[in-house]
PDB file of C-alpha atoms in Angstrom:
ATOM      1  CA  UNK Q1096       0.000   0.000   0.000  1.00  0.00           C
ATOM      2  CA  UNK Q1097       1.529   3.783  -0.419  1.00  0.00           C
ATOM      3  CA  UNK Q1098       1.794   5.944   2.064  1.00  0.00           C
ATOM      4  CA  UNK Q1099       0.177   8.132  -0.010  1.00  0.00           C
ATOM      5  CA  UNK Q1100      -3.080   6.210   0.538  1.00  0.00           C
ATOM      6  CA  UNK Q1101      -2.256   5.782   4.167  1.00  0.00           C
ATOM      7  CA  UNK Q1102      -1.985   7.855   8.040  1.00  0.00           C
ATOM      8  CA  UNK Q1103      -0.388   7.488  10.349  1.00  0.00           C
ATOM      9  CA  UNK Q1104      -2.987   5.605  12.430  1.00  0.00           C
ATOM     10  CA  UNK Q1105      -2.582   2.560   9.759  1.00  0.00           C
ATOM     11  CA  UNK Q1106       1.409   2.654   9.387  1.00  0.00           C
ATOM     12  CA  UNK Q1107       1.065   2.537  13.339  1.00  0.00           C
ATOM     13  CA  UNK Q1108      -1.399  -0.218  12.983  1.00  0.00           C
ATOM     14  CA  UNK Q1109       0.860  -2.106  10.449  1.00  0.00           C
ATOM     15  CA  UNK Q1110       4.067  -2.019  12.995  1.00  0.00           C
ATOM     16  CA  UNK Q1111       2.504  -3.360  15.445  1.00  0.00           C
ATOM     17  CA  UNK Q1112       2.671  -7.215  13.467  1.00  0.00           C
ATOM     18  CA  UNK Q1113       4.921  -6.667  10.747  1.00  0.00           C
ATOM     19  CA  UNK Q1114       8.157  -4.720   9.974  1.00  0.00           C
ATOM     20  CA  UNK Q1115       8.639  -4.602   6.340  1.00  0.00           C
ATOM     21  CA  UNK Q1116       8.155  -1.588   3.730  1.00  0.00           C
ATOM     22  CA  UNK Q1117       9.485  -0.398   0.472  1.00  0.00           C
ATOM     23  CA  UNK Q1118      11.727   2.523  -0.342  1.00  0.00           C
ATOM     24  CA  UNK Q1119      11.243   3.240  -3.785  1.00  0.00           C
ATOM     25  CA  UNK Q1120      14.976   5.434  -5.576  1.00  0.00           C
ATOM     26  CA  UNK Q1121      13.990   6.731  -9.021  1.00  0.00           C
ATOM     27  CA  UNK Q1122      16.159   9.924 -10.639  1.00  0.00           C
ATOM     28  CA  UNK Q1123      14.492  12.878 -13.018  1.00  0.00           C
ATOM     29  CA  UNK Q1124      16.319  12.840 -16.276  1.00  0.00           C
ATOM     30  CA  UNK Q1125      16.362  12.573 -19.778  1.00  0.00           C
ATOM     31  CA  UNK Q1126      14.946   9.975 -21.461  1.00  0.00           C
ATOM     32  CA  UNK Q1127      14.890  10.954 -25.062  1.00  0.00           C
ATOM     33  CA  UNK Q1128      10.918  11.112 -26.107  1.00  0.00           C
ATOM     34  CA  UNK Q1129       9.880   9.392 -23.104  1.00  0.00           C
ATOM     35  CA  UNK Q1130       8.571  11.344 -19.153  1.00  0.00           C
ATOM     36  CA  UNK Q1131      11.950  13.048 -17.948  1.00  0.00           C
ATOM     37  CA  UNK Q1132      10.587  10.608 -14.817  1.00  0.00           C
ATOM     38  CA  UNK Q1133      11.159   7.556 -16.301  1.00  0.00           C
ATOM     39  CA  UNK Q1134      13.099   6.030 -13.332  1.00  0.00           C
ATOM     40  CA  UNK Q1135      10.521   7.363 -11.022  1.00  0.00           C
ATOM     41  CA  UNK Q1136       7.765   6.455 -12.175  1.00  0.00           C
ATOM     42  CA  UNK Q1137       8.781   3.038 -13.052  1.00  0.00           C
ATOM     43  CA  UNK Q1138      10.882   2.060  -9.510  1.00  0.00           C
ATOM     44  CA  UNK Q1139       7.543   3.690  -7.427  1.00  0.00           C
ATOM     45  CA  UNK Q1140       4.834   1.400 -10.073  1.00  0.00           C
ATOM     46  CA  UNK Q1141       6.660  -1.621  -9.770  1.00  0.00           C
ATOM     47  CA  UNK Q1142       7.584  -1.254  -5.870  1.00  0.00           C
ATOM     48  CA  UNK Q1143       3.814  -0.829  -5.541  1.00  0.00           C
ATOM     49  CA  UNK Q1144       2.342  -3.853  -7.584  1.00  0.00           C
ATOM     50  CA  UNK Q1145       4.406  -6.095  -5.934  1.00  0.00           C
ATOM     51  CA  UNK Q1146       4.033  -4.661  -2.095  1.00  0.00           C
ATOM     52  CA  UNK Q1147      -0.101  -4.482  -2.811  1.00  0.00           C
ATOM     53  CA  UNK Q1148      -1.407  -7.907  -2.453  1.00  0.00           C
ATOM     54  CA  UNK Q1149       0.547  -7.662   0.774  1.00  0.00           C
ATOM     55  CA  UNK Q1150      -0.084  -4.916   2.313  1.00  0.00           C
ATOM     56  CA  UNK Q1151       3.616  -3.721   2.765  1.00  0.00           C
ATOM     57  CA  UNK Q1152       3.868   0.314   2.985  1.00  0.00           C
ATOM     58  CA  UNK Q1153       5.292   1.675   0.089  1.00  0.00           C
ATOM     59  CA  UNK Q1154       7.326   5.068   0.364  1.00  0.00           C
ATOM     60  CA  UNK Q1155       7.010   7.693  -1.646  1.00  0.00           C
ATOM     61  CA  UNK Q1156       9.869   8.064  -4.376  1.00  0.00           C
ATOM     62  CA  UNK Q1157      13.229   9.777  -3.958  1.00  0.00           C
ATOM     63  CA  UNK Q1158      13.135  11.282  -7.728  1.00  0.00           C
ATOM     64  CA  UNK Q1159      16.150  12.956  -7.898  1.00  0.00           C
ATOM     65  CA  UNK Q1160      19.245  10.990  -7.998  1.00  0.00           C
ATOM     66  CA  UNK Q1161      22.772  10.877  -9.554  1.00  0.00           C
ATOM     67  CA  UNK Q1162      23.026  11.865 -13.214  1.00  0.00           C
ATOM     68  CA  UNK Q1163      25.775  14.069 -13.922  1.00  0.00           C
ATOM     69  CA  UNK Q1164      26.226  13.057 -17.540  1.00  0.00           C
ATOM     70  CA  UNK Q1165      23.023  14.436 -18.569  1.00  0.00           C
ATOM     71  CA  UNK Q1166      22.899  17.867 -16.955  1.00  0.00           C
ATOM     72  CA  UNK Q1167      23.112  19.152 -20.199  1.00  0.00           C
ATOM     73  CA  UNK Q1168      19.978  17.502 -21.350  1.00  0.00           C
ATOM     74  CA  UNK Q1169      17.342  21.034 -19.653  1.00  0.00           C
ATOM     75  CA  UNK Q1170      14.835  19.050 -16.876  1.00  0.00           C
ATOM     76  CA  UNK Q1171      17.617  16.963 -15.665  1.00  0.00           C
ATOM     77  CA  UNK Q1172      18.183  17.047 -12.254  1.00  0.00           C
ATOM     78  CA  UNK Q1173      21.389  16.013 -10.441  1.00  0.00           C
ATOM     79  CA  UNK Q1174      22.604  15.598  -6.667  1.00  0.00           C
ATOM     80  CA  UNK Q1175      25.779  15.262  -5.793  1.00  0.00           C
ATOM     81  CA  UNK Q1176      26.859  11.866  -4.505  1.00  0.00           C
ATOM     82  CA  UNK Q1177      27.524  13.189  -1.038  1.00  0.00           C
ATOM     83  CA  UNK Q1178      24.287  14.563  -0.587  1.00  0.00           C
ATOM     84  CA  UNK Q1179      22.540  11.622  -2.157  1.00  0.00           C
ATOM     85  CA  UNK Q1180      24.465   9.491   0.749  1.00  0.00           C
ATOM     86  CA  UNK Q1181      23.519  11.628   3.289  1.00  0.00           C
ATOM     87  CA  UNK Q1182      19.783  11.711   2.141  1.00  0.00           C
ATOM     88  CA  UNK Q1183      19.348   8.282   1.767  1.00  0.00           C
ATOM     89  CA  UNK Q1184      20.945   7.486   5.398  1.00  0.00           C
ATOM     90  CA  UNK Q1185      18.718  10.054   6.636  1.00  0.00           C
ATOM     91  CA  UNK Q1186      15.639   8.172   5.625  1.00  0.00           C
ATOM     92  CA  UNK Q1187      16.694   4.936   6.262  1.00  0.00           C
ATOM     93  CA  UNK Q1188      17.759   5.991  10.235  1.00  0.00           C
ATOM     94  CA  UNK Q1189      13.851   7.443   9.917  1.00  0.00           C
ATOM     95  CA  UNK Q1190      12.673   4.257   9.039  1.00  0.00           C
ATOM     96  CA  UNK Q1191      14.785   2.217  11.029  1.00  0.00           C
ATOM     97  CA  UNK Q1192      13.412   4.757  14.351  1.00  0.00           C
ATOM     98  CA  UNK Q1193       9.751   4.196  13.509  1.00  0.00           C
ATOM     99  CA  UNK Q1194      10.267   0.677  13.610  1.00  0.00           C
ATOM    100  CA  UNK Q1195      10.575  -0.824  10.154  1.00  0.00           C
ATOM    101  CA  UNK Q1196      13.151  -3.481  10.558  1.00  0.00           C
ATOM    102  CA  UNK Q1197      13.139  -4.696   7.096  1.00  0.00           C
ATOM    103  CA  UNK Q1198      13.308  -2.384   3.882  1.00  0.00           C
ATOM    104  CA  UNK Q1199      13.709  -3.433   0.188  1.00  0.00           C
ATOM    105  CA  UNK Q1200      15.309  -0.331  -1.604  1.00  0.00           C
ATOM    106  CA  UNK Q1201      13.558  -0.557  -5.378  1.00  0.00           C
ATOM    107  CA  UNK Q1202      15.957   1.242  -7.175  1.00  0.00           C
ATOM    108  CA  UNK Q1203      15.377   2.508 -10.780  1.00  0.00           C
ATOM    109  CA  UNK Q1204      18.373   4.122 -11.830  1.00  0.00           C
ATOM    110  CA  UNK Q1205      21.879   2.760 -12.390  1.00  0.00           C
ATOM    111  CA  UNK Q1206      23.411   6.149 -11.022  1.00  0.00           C
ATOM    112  CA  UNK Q1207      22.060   5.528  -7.323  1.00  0.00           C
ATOM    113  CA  UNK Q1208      24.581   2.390  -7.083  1.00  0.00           C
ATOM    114  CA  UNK Q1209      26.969   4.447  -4.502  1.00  0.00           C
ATOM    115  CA  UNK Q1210      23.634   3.801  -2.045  1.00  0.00           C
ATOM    116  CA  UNK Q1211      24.426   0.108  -2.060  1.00  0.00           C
ATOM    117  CA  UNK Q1212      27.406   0.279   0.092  1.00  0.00           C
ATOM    118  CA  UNK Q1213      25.720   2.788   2.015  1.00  0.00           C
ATOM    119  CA  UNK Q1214      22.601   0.320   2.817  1.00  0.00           C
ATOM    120  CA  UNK Q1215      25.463  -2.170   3.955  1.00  0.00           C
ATOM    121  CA  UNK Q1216      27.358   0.475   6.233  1.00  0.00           C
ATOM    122  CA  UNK Q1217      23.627   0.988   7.738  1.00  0.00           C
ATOM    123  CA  UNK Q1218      23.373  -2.768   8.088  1.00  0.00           C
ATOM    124  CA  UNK Q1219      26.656  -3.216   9.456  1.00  0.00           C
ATOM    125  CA  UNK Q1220      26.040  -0.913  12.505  1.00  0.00           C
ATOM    126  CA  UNK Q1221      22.534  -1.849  13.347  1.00  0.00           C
ATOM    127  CA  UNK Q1222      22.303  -5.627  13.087  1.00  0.00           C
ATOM    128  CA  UNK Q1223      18.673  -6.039  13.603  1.00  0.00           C
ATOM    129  CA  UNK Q1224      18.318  -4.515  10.623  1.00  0.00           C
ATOM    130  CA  UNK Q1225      17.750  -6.119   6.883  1.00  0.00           C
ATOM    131  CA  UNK Q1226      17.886  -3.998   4.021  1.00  0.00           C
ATOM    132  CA  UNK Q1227      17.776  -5.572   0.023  1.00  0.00           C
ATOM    133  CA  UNK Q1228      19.010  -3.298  -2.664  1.00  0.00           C
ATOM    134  CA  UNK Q1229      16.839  -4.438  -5.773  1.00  0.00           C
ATOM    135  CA  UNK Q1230      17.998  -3.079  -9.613  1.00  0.00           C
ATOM    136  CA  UNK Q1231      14.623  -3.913 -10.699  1.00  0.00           C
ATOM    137  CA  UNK Q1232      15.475  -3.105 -14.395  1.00  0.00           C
ATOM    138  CA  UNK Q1233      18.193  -5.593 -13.929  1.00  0.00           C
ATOM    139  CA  UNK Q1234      17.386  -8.349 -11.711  1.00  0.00           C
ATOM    140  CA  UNK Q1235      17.794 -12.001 -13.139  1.00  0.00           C
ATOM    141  CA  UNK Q1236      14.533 -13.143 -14.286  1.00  0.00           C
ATOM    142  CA  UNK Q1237      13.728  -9.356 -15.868  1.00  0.00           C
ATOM    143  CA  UNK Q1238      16.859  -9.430 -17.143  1.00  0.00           C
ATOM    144  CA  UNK Q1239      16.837 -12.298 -19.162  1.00  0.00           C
ATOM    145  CA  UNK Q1240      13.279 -11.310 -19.841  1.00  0.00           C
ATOM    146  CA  UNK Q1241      14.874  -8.045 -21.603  1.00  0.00           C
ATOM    147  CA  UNK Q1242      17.233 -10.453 -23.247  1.00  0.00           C
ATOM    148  CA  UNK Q1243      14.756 -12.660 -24.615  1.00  0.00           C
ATOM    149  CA  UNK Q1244      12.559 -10.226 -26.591  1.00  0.00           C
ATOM    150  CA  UNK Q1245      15.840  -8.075 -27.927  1.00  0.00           C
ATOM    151  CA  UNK Q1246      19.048  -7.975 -26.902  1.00  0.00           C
ATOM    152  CA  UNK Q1247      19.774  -4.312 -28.069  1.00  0.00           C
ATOM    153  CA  UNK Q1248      17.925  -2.687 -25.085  1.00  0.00           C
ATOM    154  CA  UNK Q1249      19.503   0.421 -23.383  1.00  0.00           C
ATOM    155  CA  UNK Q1250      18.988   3.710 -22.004  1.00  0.00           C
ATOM    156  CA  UNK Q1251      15.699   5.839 -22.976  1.00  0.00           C
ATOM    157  CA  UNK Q1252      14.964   3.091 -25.814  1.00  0.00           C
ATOM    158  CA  UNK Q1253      11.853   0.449 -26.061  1.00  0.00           C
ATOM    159  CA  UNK Q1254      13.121  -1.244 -22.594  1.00  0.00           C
ATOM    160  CA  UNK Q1255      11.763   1.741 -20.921  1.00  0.00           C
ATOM    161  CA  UNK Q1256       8.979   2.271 -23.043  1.00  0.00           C
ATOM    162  CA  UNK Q1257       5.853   1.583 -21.063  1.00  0.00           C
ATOM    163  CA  UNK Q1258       2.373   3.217 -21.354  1.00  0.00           C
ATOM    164  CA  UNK Q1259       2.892   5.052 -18.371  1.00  0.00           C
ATOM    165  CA  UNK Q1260       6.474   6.362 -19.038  1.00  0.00           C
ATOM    166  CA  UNK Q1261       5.158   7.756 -22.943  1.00  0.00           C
ATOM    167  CA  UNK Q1262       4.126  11.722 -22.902  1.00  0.00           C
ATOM    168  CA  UNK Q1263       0.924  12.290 -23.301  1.00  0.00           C
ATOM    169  CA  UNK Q1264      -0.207  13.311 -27.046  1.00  0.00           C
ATOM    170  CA  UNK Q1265       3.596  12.792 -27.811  1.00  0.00           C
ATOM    171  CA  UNK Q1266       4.994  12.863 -31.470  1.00  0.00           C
ATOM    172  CA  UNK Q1267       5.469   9.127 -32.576  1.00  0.00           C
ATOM    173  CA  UNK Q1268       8.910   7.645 -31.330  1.00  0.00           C
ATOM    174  CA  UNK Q1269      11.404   7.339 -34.437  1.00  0.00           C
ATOM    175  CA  UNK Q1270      10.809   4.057 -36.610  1.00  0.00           C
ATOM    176  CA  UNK Q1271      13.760   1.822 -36.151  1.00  0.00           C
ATOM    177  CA  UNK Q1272      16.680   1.016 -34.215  1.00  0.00           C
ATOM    178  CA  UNK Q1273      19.257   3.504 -33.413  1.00  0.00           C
ATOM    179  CA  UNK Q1274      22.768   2.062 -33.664  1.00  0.00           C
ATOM    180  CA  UNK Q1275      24.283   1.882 -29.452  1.00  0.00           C
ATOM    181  CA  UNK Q1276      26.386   4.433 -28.447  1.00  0.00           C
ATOM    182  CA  UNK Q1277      30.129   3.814 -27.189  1.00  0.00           C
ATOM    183  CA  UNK Q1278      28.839   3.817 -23.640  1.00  0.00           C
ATOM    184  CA  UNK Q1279      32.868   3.098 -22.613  1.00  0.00           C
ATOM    185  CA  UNK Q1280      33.819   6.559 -24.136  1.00  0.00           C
ATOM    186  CA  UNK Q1281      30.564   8.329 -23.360  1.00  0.00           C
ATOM    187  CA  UNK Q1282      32.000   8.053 -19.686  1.00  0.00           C
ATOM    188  CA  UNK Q1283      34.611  10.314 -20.695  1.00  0.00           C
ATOM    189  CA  UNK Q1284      32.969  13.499 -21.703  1.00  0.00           C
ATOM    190  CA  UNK Q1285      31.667  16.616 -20.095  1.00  0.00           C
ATOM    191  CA  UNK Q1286      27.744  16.624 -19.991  1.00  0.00           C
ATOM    192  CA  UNK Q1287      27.882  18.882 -23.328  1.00  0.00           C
ATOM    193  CA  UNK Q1288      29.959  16.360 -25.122  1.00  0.00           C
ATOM    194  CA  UNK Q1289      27.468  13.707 -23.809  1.00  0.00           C
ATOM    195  CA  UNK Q1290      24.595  15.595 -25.603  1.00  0.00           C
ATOM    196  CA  UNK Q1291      26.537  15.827 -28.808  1.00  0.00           C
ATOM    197  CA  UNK Q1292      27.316  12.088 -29.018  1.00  0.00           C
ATOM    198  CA  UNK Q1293      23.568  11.449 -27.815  1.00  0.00           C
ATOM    199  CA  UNK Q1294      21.742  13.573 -29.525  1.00  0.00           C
ATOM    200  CA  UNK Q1295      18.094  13.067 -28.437  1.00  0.00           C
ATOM    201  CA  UNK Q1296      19.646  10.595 -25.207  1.00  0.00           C
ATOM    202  CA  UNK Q1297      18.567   7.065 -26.299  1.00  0.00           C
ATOM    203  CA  UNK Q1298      21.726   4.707 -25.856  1.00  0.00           C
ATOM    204  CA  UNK Q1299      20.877   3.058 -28.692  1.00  0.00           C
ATOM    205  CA  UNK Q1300      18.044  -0.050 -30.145  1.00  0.00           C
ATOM    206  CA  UNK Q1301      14.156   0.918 -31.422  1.00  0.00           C
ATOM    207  CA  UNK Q1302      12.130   3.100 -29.567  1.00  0.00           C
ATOM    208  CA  UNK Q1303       9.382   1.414 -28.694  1.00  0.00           C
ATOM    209  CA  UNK Q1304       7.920  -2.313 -28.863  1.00  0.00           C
ATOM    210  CA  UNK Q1305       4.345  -3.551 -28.814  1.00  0.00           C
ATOM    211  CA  UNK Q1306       2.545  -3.293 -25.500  1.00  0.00           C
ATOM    212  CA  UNK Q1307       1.849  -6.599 -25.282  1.00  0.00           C
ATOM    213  CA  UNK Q1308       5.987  -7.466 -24.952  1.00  0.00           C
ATOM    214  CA  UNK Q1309       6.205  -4.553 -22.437  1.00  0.00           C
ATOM    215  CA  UNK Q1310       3.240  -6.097 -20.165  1.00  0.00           C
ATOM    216  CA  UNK Q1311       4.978  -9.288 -20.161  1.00  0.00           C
ATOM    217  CA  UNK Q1312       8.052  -8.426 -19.510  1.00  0.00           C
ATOM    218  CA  UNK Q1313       6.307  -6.051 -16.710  1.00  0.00           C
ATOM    219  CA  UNK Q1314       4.648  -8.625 -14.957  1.00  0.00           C
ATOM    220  CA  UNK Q1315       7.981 -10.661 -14.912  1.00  0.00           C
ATOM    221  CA  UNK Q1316       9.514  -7.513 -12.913  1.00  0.00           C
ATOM    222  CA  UNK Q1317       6.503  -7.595 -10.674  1.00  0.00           C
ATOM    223  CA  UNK Q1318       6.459 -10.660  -9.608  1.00  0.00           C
ATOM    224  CA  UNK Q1319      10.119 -10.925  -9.249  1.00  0.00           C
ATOM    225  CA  UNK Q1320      10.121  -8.089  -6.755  1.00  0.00           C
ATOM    226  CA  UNK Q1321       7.219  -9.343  -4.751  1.00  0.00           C
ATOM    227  CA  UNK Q1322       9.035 -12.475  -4.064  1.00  0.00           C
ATOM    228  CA  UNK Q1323      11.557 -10.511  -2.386  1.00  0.00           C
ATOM    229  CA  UNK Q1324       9.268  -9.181  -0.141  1.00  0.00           C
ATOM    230  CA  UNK Q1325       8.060 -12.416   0.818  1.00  0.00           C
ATOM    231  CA  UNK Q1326      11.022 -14.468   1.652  1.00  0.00           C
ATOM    232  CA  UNK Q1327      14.714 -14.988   2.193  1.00  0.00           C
ATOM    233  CA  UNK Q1328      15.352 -12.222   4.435  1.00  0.00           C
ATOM    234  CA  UNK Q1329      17.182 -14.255   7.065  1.00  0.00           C
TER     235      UNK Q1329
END
């Protein structure tokens, strides 16, 4: 359930038997022709699927994350990794005080990865507490998913392409693949020089893919989340 959709009365009334929520990372950047809150939107959508059925409180998003390369792309937002750190401690020590004992970080964007370590520095000084880091994007059974239905999948192209990332009344994606992008190399430019080489910011493969692949592959990423909710956390 989000805590959106919740008070405190029921968040009180779910500690009392069970200790388990969701933390939700997503980032706000670009994403060629798709929402500039692609990572959002997806990391907050699956987190909540999965957690419904269960009940498990889901936390609003953290939308801004770590994207320096694409500060040049306007509506990109960027934190420094320091402050990123310090944010996401902060929350999790707010969590961890209210009671919540075990916390699944759904993270969306491959940016946020320095809050991995961090998640195990908070483990390693409180060990009551469980947390599970979860790349939904790239997890194994999404992953090969991905894989299955075409291998040239990357940033901002049809592997991110879901009804609810698209702009409403948006011009028609390109027909097509793009060729990739020398991702190796593209980690060695300023943000302006990653525009230039990008152009409109997808990484490279088509645009989009029929719905009906993208709600497969979706439900694949749902249920493989909610099964880390459920078990293994010993």
């Amino acid at each position: 359930m989000r805590i959106a959709d919740m008070d405190w009365r029921a968040v009180e009334d779910w500690l009392a038997h069970d200790d388990r929520c969701v933390l939700p990372l997503g980032s706000t950047e670009q994403h060629a022709g798709l929402s500039l809150s692609v990572d959002s939107i997806l990391s907050e959508r699956v987190a909540a699927e999965a957690a419904e059925p269960l009940g498990v409180p889901v936390f609003p998003v953290l939308a801004y994350g770590i994207t320096p390369l694409f500060t040049a792309y306007p509506g990109t937002v960027s934190l420094r990794a320091s402050t990123y750190l310090a944010i996401l401690t902060d929350v999790l020590d707010g969590l961890y005080a209210q009671g919540f004992r075990r916390v699944l970080i759904c993270n969306g964007h491959g940016g946020n990865g320095p809050g991995a370590p961090a998640a195990l520095e908070f483990m390693a000084q409180r060990p009551d507490a469980r947390i599970r880091w979860h790349d939904w994007w790239k997890a194994p059974k999404i992953f090969a998913a991905v894989q299955a239905t075409d291998p040239v999948a990357s940033h901002a192209s049809w592997m991110e392409n879901f009804p609810w990332t698209r702009r409403p009344n948006a011009p028609p994606p390109p027909a097509g693949a793009k060729p990739m992008t020398d991702t190796d190399r593209l980690r060695t430019l300023s943000p302006v020089s990653v525009r230039a080489q990008l152009g409109d910011g997808n990484f490279g493969g088509l645009y989009q893919r029929p719905d009906e692949d993208m709600l497969r592959i979706w439900d694949v990423a749902v249920a493989e989340t909610r099964a880390l909710l459920e078990g293994g956390w010993d």
